[in-house]
PDB file of C-alpha atoms in Angstrom:
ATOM      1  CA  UNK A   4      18.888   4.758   3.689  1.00 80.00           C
ATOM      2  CA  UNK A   5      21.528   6.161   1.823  1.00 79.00           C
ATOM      3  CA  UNK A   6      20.704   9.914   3.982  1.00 85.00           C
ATOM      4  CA  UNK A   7      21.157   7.906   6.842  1.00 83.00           C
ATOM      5  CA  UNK A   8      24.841   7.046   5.832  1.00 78.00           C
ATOM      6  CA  UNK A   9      27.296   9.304   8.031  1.00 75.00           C
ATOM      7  CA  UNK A  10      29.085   9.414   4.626  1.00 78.00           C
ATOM      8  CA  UNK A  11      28.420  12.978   2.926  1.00 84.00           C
ATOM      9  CA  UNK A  12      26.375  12.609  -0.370  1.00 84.00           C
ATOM     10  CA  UNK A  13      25.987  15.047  -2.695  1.00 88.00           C
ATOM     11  CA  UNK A  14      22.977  17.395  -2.874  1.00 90.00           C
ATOM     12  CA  UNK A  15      21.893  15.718   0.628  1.00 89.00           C
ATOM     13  CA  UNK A  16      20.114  18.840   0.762  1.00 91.00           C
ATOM     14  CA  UNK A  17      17.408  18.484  -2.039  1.00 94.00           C
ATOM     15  CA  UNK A  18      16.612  14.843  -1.325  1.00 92.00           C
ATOM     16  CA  UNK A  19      15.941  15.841   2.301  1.00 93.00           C
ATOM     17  CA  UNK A  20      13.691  17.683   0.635  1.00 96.00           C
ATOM     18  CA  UNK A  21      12.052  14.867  -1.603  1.00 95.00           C
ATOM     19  CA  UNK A  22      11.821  13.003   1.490  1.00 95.00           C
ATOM     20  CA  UNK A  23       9.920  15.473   3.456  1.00 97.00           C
ATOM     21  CA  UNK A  24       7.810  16.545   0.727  1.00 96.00           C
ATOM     22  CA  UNK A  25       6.847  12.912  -0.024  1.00 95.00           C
ATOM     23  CA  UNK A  26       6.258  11.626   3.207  1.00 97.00           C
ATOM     24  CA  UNK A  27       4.390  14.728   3.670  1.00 97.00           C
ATOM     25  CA  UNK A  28       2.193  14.007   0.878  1.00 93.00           C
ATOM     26  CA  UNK A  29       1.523  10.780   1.822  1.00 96.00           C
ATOM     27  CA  UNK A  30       0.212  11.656   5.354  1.00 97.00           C
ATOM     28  CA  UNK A  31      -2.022  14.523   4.183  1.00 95.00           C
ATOM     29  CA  UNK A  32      -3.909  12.278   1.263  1.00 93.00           C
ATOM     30  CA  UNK A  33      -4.132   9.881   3.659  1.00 96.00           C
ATOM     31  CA  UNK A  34      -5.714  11.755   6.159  1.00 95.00           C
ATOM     32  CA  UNK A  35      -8.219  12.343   3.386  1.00 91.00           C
ATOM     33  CA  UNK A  36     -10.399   8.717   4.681  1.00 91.00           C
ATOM     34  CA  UNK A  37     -11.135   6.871   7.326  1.00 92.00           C
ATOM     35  CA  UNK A  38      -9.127   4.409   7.151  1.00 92.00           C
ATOM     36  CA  UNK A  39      -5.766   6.591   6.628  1.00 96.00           C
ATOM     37  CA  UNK A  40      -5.057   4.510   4.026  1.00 95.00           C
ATOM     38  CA  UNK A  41      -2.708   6.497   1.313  1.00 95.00           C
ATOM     39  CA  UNK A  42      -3.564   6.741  -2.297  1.00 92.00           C
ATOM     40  CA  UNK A  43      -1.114   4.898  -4.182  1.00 87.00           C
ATOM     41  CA  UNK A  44      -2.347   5.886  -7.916  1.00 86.00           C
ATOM     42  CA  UNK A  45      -1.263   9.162  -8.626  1.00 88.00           C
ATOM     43  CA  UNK A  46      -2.199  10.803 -11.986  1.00 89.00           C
ATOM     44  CA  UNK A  47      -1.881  14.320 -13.654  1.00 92.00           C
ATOM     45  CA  UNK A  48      -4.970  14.272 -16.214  1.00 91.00           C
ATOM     46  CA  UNK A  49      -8.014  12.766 -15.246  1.00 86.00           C
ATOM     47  CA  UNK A  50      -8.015   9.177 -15.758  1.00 81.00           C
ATOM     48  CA  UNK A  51     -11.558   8.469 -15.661  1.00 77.00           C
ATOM     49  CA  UNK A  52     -13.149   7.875 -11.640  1.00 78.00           C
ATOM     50  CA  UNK A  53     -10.351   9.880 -10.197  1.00 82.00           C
ATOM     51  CA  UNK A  54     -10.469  12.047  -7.602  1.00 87.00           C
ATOM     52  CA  UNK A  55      -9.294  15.312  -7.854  1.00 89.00           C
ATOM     53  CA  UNK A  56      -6.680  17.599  -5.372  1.00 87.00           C
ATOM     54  CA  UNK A  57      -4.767  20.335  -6.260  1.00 88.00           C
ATOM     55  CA  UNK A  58      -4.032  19.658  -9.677  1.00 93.00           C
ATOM     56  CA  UNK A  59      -4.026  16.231  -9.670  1.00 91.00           C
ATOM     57  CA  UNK A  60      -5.886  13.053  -9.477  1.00 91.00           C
ATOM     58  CA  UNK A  61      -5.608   9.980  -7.329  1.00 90.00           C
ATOM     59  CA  UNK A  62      -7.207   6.613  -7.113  1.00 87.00           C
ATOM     60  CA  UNK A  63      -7.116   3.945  -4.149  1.00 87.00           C
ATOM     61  CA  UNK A  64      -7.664   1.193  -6.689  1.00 82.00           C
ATOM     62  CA  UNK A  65      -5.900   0.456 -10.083  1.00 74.00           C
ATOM     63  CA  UNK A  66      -8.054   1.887 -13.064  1.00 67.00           C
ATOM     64  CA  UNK A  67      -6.283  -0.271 -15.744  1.00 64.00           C
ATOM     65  CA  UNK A  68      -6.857  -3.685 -16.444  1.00 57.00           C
ATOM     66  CA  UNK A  69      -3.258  -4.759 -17.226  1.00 56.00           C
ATOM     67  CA  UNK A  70      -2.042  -3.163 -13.790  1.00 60.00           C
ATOM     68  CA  UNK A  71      -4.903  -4.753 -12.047  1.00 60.00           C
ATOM     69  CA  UNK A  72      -3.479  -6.725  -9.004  1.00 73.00           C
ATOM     70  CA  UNK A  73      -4.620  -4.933  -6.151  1.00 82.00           C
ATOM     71  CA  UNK A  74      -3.250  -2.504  -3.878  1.00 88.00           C
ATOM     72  CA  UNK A  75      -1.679  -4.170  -1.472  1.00 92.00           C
ATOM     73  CA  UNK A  76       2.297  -3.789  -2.582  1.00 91.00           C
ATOM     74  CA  UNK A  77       2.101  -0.103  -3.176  1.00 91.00           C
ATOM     75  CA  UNK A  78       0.203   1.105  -0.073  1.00 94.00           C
ATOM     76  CA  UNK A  79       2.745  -1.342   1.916  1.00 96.00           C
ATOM     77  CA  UNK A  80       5.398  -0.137   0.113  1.00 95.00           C
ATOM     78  CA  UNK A  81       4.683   3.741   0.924  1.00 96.00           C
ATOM     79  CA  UNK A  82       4.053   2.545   4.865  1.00 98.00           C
ATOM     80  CA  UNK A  83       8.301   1.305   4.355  1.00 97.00           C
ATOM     81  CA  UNK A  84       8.527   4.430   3.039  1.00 96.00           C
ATOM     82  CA  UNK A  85       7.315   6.307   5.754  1.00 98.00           C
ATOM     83  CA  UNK A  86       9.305   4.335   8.325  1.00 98.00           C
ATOM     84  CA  UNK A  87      12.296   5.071   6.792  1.00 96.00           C
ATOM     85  CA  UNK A  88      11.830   8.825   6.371  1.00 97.00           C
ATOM     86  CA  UNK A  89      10.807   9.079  10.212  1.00 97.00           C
ATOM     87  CA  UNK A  90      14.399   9.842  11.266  1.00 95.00           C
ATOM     88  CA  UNK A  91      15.195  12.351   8.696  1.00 95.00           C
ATOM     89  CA  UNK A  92      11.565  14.233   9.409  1.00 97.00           C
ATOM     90  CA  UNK A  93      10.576  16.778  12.263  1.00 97.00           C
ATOM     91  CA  UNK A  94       6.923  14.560  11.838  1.00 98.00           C
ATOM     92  CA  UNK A  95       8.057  11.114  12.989  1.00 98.00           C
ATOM     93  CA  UNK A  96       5.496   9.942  14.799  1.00 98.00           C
ATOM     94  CA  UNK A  97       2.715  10.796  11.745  1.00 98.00           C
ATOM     95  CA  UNK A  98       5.042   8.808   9.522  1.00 98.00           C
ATOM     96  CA  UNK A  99       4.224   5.910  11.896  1.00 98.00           C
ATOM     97  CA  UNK A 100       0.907   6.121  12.595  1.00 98.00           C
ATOM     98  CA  UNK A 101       0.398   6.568   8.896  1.00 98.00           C
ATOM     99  CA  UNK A 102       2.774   2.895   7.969  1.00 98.00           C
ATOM    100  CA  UNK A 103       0.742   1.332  11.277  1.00 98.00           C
ATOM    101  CA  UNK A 104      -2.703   2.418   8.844  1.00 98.00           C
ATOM    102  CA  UNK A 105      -1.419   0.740   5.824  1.00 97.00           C
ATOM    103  CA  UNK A 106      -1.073  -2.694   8.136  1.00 97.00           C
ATOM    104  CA  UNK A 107      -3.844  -2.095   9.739  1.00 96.00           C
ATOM    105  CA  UNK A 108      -5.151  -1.904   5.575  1.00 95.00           C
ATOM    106  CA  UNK A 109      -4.197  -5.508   4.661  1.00 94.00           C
ATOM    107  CA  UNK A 110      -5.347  -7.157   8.125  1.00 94.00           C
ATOM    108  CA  UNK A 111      -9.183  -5.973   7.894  1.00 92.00           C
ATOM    109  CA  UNK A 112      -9.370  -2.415   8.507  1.00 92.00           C
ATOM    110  CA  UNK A 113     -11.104  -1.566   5.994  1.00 89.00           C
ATOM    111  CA  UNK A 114     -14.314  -0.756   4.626  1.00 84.00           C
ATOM    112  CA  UNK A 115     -15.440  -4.477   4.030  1.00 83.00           C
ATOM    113  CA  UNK A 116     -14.218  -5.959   7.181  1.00 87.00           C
ATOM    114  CA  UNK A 117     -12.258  -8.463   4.864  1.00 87.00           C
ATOM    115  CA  UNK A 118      -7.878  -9.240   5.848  1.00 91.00           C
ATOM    116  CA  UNK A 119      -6.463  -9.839   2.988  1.00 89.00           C
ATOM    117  CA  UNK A 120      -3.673 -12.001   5.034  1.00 91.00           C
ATOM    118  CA  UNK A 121      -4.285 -15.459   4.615  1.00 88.00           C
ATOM    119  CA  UNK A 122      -4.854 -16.978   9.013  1.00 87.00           C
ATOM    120  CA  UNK A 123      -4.959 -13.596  10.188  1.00 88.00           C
ATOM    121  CA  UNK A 124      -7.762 -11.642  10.458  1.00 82.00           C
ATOM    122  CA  UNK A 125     -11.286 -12.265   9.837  1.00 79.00           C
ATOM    123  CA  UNK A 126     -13.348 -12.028   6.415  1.00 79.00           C
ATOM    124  CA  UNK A 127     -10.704 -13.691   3.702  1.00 75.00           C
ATOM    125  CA  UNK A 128     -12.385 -14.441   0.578  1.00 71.00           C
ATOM    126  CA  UNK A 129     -11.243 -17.892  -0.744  1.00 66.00           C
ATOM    127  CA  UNK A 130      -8.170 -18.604  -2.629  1.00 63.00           C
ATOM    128  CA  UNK A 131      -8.355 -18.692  -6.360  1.00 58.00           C
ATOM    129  CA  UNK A 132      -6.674 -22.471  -6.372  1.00 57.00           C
ATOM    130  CA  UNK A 133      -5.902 -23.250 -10.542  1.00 57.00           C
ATOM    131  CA  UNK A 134      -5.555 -27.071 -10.494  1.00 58.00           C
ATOM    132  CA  UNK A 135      -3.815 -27.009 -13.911  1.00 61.00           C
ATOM    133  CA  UNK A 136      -1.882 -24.024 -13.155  1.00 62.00           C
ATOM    134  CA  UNK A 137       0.797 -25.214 -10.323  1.00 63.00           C
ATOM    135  CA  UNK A 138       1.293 -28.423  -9.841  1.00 68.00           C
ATOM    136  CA  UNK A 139       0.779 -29.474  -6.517  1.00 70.00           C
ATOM    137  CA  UNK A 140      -1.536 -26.883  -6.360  1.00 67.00           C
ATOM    138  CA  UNK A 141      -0.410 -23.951  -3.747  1.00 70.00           C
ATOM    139  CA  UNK A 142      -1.924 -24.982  -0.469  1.00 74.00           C
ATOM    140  CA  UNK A 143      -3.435 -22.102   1.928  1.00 77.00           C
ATOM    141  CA  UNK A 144      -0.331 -20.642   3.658  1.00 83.00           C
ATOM    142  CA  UNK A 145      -0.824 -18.829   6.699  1.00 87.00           C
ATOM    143  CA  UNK A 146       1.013 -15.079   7.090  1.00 90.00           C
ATOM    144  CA  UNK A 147       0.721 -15.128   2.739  1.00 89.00           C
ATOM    145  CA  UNK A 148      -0.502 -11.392   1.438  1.00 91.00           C
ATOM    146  CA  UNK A 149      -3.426 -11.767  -1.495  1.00 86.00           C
ATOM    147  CA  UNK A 150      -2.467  -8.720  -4.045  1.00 85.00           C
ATOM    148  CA  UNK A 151      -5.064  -6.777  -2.419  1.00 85.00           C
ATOM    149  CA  UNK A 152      -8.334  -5.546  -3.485  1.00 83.00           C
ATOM    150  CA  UNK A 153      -8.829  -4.848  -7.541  1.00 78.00           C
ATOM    151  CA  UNK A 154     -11.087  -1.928  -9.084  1.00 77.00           C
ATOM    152  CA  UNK A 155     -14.222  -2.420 -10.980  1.00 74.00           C
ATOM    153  CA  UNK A 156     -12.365  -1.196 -14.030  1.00 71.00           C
ATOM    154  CA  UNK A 157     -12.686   2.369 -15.110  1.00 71.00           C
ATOM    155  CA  UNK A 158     -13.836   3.805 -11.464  1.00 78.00           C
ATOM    156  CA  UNK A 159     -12.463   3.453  -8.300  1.00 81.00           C
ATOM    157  CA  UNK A 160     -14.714   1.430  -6.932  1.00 78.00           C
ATOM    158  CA  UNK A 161     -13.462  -1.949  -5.397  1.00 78.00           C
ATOM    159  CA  UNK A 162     -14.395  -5.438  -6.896  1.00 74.00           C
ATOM    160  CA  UNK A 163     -14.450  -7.850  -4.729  1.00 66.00           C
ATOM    161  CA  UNK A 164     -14.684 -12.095  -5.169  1.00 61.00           C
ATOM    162  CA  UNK A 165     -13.013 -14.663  -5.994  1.00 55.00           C
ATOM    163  CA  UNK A 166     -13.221 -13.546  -9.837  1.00 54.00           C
ATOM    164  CA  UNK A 167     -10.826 -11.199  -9.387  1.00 54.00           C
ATOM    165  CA  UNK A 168      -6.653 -12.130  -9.053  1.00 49.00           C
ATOM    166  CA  UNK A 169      -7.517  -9.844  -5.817  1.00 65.00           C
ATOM    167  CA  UNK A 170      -7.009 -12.785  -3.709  1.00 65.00           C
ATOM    168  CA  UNK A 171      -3.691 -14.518  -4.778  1.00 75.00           C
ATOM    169  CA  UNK A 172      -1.122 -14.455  -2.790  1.00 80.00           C
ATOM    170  CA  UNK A 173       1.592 -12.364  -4.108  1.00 82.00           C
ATOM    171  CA  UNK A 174       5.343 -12.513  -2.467  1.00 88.00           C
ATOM    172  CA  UNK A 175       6.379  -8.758  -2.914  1.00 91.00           C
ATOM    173  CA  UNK A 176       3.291  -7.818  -0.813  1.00 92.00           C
ATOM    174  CA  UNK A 177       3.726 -10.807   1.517  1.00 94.00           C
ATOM    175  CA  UNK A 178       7.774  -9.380   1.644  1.00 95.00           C
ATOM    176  CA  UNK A 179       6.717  -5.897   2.027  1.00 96.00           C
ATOM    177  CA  UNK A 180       4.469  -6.637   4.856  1.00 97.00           C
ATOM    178  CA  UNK A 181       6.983  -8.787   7.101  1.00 96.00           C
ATOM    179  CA  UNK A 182       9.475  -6.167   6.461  1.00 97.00           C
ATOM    180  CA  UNK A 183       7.194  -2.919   7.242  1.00 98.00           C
ATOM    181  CA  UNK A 184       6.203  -4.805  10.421  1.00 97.00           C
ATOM    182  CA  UNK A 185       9.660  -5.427  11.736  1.00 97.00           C
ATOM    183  CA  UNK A 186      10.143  -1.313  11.253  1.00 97.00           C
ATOM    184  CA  UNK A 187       6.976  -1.164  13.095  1.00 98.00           C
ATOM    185  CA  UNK A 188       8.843  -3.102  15.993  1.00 97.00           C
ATOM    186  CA  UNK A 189      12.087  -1.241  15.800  1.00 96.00           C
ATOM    187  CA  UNK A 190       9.826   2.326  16.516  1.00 93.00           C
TER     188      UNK A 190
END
């Protein structure tokens, strides 16, 4: 946003740059699968299940147990990213195609069939209600983003179930979608 300002910046130049390269990156890896979706676990040694490109690694799912809350925030979160580097990029219409995969991502395009956007879609595994945790209890809320789908830890292999914190809702990925769809309508 701030390249988009009509207000010179300085070194506008190099961030171009950053911009390109990045959005760049994230088309190419994601062009890597099926289901365009874009890696959004990026590592320089070899974590353990990664998979290797260039010099680096990537993963689709979280390998650490700490960070394990799916993958729905960062790969929505890249798709914004996209959309806003379309203007500034001589590839605009791969930067949207790309953001429209990531959507596509959360609401069941995926390998298991499964939306991970609570009344839309088909496929939703059930909501991990805690009684004792929130009191009232959250209700099901339709258009509400689960944190996405969690790695069997160590690999990147997905875990799915109701085990997992995979399927609570989560507002920055709820957020993140409702804003990288009203992009998607401004294209």
């Amino acid at each position: 946003q701030l390249l988009k300002m009509e207000k010179s910046i300085p070194n506008r130049a190099t961030y171009l740059k950053v911009v390109e390269k990045s959005s760049k990156q994230f088309i190419m890896s994601a062009r890597r699968n099926p289901w365009n979706l874009i890696p959004p676990y990026w590592y320089a040694k070899n974590p353990g299940g990664g998979r290797k490109v260039g010099d680096h690694y990537y993963t689709y799912f979280t390998l650490y147990p700490e960070t394990d809350l799916g993958n729905n925030t960062d790969i929505l979160g890249r798709a914004l990213v996209l959309l806003e580097a379309k203007d500034l990029v001589s590839f605009k219409q791969d930067c949207i195609d790309i953001a429209l995969h990531q959507v596509e991502w959360v609401l069941g395009c995926n390998p298991f069939n499964a939306s991970t956007c609570e009344g839309i879609g088909y496929n939703q595994y059930q909501m991990l209600i805690n009684s004792d945790e929130f009191l009232p209890p959250v209700p099901q809320i339709p258009g509400a983003v689960q944190t996405g789908f969690c790695s069997v830890v160590g690999t990147d292999n997905p875990q799915l179930g109701i085990e997992k914190v995979s399927v609570e809702y989560d507002m920055p990925a709820t957020s993140t979608l409702i804003w990288v769809i009203k992009k998607l309508l401004e294209c």
